[in-house]
Short mmCIF file of C-alpha atoms and ligand atoms in Angstrom, two decimals:
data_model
loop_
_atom_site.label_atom_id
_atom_site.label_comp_id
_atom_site.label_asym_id
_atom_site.label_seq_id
_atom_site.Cartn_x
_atom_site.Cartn_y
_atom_site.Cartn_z
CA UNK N 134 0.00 0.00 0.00
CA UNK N 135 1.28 3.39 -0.34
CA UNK N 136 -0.23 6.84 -0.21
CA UNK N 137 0.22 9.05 -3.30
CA UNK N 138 3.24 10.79 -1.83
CA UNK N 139 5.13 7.72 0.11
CA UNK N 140 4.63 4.24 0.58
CA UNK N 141 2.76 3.35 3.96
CA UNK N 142 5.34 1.39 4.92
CA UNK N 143 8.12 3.67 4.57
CA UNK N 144 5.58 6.40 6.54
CA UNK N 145 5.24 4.21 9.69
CA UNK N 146 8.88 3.10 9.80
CA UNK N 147 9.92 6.97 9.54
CA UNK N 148 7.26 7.55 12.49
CA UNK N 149 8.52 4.65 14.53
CA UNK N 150 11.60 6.20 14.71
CA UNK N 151 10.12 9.48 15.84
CA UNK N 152 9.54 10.87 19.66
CA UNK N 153 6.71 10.12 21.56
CA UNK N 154 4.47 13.07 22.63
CA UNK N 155 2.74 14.21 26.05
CA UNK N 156 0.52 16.18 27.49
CA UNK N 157 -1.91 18.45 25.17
CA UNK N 158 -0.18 17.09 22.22
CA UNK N 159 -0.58 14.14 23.11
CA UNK N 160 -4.17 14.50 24.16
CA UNK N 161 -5.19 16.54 20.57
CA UNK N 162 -3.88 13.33 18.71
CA UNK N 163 -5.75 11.25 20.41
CA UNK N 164 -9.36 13.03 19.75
CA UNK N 165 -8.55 13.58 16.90
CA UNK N 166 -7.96 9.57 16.18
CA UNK N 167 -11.11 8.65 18.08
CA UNK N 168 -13.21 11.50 16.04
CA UNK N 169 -11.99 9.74 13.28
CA UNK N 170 -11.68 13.27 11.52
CA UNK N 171 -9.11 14.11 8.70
CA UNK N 172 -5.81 14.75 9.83
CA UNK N 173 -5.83 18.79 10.21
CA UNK N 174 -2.38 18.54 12.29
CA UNK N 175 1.35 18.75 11.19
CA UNK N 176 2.10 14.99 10.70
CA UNK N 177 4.91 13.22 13.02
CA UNK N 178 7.64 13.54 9.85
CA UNK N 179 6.74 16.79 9.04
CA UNK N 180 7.07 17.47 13.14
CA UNK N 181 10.44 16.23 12.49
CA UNK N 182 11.53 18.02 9.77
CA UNK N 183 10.30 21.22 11.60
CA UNK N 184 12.15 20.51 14.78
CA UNK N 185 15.63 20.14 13.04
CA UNK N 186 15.07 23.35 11.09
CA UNK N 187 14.13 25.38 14.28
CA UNK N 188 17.39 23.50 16.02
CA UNK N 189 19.35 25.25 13.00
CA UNK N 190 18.39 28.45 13.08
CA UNK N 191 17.25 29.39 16.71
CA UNK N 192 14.60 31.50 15.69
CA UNK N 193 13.70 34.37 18.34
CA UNK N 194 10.32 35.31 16.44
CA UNK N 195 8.25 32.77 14.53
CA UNK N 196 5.31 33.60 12.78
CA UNK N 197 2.41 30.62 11.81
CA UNK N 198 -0.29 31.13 9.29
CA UNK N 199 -2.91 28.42 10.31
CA UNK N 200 -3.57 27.48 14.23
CA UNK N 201 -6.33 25.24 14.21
CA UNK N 202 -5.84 23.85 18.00
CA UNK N 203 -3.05 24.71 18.50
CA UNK N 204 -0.82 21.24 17.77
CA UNK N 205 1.93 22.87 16.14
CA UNK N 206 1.99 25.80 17.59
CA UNK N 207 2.57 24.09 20.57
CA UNK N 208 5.20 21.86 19.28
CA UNK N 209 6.99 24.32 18.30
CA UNK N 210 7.55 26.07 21.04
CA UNK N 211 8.48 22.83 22.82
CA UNK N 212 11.24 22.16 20.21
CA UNK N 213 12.92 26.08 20.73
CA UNK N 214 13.06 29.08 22.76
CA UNK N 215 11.11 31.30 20.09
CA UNK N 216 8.12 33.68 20.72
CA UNK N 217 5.54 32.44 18.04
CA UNK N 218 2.75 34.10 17.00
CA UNK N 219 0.04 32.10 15.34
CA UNK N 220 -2.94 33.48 12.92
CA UNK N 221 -6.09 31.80 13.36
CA UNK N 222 -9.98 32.67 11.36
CA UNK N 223 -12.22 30.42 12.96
CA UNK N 224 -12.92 31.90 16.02
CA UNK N 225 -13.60 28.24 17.89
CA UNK N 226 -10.95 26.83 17.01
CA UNK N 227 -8.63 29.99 17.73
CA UNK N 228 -10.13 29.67 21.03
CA UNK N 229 -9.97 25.84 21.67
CA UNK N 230 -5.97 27.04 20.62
CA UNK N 231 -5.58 29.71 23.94
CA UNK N 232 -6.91 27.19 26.44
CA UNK N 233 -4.57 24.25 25.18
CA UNK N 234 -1.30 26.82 25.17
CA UNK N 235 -2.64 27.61 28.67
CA UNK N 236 -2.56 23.73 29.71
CA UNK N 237 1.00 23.72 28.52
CA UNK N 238 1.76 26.84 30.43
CA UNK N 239 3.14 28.26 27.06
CA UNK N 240 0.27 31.24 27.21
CA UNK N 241 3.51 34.02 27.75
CA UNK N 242 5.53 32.15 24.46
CA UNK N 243 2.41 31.64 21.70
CA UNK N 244 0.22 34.65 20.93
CA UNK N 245 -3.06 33.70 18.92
CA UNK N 246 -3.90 36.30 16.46
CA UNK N 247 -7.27 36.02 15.43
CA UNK N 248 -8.01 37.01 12.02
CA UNK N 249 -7.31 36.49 8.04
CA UNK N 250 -4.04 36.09 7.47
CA UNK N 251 -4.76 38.32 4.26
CA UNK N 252 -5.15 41.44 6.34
CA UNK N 253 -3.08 40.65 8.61
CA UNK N 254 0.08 40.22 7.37
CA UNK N 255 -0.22 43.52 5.59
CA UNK N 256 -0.14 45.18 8.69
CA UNK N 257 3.48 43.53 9.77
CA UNK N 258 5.61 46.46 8.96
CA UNK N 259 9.06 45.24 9.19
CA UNK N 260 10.76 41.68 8.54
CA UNK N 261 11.47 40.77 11.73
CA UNK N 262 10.65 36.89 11.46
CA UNK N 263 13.56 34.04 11.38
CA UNK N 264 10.76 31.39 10.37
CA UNK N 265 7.22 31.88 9.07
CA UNK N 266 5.31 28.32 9.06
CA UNK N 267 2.20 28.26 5.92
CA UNK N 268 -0.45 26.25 7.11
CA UNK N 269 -3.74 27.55 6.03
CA UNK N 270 -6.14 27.06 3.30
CA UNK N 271 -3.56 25.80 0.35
CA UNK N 272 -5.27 27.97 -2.07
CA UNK N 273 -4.08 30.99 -0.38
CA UNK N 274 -0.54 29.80 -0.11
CA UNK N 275 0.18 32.40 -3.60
CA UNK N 276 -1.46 35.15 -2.23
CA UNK N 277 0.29 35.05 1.63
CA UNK N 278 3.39 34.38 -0.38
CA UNK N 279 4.58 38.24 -1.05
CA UNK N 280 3.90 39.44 2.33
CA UNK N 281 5.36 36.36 3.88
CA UNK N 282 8.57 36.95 2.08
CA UNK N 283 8.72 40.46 2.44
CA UNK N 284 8.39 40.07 6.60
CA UNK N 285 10.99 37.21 6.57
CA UNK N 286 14.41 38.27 7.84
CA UNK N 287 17.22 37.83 5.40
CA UNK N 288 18.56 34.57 6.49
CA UNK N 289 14.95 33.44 7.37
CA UNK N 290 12.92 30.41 6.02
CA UNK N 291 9.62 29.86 4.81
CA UNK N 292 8.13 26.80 5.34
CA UNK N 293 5.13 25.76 3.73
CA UNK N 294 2.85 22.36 4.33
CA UNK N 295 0.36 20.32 2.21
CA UNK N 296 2.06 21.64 -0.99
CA UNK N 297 1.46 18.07 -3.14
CA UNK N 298 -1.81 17.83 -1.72
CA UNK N 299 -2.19 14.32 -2.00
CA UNK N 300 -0.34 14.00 -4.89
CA UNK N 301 -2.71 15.65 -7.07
CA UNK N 302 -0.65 18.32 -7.77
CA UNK N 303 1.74 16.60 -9.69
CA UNK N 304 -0.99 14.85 -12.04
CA UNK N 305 -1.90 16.02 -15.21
CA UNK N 306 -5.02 18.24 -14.69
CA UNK N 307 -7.12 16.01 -16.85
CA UNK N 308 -6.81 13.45 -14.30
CA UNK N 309 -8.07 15.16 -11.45
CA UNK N 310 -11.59 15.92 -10.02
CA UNK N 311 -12.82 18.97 -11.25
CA UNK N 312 -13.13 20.53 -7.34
CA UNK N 313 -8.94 19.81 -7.39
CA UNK N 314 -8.72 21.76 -10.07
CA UNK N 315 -8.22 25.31 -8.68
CA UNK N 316 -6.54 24.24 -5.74
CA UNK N 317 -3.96 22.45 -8.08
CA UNK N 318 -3.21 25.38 -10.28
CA UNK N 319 -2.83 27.48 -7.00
CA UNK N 320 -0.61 25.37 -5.22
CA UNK N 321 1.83 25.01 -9.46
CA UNK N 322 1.21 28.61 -9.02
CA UNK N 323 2.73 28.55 -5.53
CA UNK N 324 5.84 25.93 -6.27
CA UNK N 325 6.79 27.78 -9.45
CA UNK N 326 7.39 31.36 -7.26
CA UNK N 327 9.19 29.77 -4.93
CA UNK N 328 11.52 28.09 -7.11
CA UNK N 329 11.90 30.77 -9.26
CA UNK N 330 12.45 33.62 -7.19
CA UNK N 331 15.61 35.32 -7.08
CA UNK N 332 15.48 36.28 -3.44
CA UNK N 333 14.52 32.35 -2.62
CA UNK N 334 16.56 28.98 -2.36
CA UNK N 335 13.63 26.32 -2.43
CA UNK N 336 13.35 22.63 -1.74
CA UNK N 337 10.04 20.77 -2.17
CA UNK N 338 10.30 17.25 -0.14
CA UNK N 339 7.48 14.70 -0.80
CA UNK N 340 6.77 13.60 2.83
CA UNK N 341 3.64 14.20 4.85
CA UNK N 342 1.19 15.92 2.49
CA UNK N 343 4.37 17.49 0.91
CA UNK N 344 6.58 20.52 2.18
CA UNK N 345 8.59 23.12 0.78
CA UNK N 346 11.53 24.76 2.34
CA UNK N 347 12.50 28.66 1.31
CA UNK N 348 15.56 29.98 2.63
CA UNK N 349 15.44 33.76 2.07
CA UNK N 350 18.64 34.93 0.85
N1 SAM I 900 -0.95 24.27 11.90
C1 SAM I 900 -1.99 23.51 12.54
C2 SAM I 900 -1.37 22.29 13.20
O1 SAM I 900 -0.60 21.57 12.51
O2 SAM I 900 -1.65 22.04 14.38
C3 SAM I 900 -3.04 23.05 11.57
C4 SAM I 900 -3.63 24.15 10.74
S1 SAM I 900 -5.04 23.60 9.82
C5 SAM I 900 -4.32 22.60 8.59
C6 SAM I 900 -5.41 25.05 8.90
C7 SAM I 900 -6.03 26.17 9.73
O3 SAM I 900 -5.85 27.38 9.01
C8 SAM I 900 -7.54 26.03 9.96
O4 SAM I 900 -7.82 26.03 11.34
C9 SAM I 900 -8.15 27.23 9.25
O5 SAM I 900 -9.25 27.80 9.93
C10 SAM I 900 -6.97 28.21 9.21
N2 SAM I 900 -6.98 29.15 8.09
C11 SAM I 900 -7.22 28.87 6.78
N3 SAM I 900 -7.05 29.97 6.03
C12 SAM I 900 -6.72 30.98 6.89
C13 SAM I 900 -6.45 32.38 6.72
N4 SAM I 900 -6.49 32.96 5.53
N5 SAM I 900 -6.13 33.10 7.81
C14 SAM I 900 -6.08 32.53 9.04
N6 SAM I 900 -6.35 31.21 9.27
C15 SAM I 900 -6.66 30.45 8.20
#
């Protein structure tokens, strides 16, 4: 069996090898296994990959577009000394965000903004963050992507998750559902300006739902 990005087997020998979490993290994994929902979380090898990069560039500001509850806000802030601010829309789930980071006692570390990231990121004035972490709705990924850039420090990365979206956007579009359509030429749309900015060294790596990697030069 294999997913359209990695073979299953290959996933759960990567996560076998990975860290076992606690507390709220532990506890937001769990409901979210016995809700049987999607999977709106960073996944344990994208975790990973996130944890190394934050080891390498001790960030002091981190910026997240996309909270949901909170998961990898939280982890982090567990994995470096950084204050992180996270952007969240939906108002319950921003909320359901604030009382987990207050479980972990991380409340004066992780600031919830609550908000569009569209608007909000205009308002950033200066480029004062060492990592910004994309995580919201992946057809917005190419219009955050200016902004983000612009409020990166030099030296900074972007990181940006669900970029293959299952796969589909490496198919041809003729073989993909209509609805994937739009999302697919957003997401090409994305890939290409990374790769082909001048300001940018990108790497897209096909694990989880797919990441990509922008150091800002
Ligand atoms: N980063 C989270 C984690 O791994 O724990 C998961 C984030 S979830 C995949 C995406 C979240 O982004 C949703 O909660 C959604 O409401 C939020 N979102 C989507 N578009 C947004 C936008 N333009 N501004 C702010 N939040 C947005």
């Amino acid at each position: 069996m294999f997913n359209e990005i990695a073979h299953d087997y290959i996933t759960q020998y990567i996560r076998a090898l990975g860290s076992v979490r606690t507390g709220v993290m532990l506890e937001i994994e769990q409901e979210i296994a016995m809700e049987n929902a999607g999977y709106p979380i960073i996944k344990p090898e994208v975790a990973s990959l996130i944890t190394v990069l934050l080891a390498m560039q001790k960030p002091e500001n981190v910026l997240e577009i996309g909270t949901n509850v909170g998961y990898s806000a939280i982890h982090m802030a567990k994995s470096c000394a950084a204050k992180i601010k996270t952007i969240e829309r939906n108002e319950k789930v921003a909320a359901i965000a604030i009382n987990n980071i207050k479980k972990e006692g991380l409340q004066d570390r992780i600031f919830v903004i609550e908000g569009d990231a569209l608007d909000i990121l205009q308002t950033v004035q200066t480029a004062k963050y060492d990592i910004v972490f994309m995580d919201c709705a992946k057809g917005q990924y190419i219009n955050l992507l200016e902004n983000s850039i612009r409020i990166l420090k030099t030296g900074g990365i972007l990181i940006a998750d669900n970029v293959l979206h299952d796969g589909v956007v490496a198919k041809s579009r003729y073989n993909i559902d209509r609805k994937n359509r739009t999302i697919q030429r957003r997401l090409k749309e994305f890939l290409w300006a990374i790769t082909h900015n001048e300001n940018l060294i990108s790497s897209v790596i096909p694990i989880g739902d797919g990441v990509s990697i922008s150091y800002k030069k």
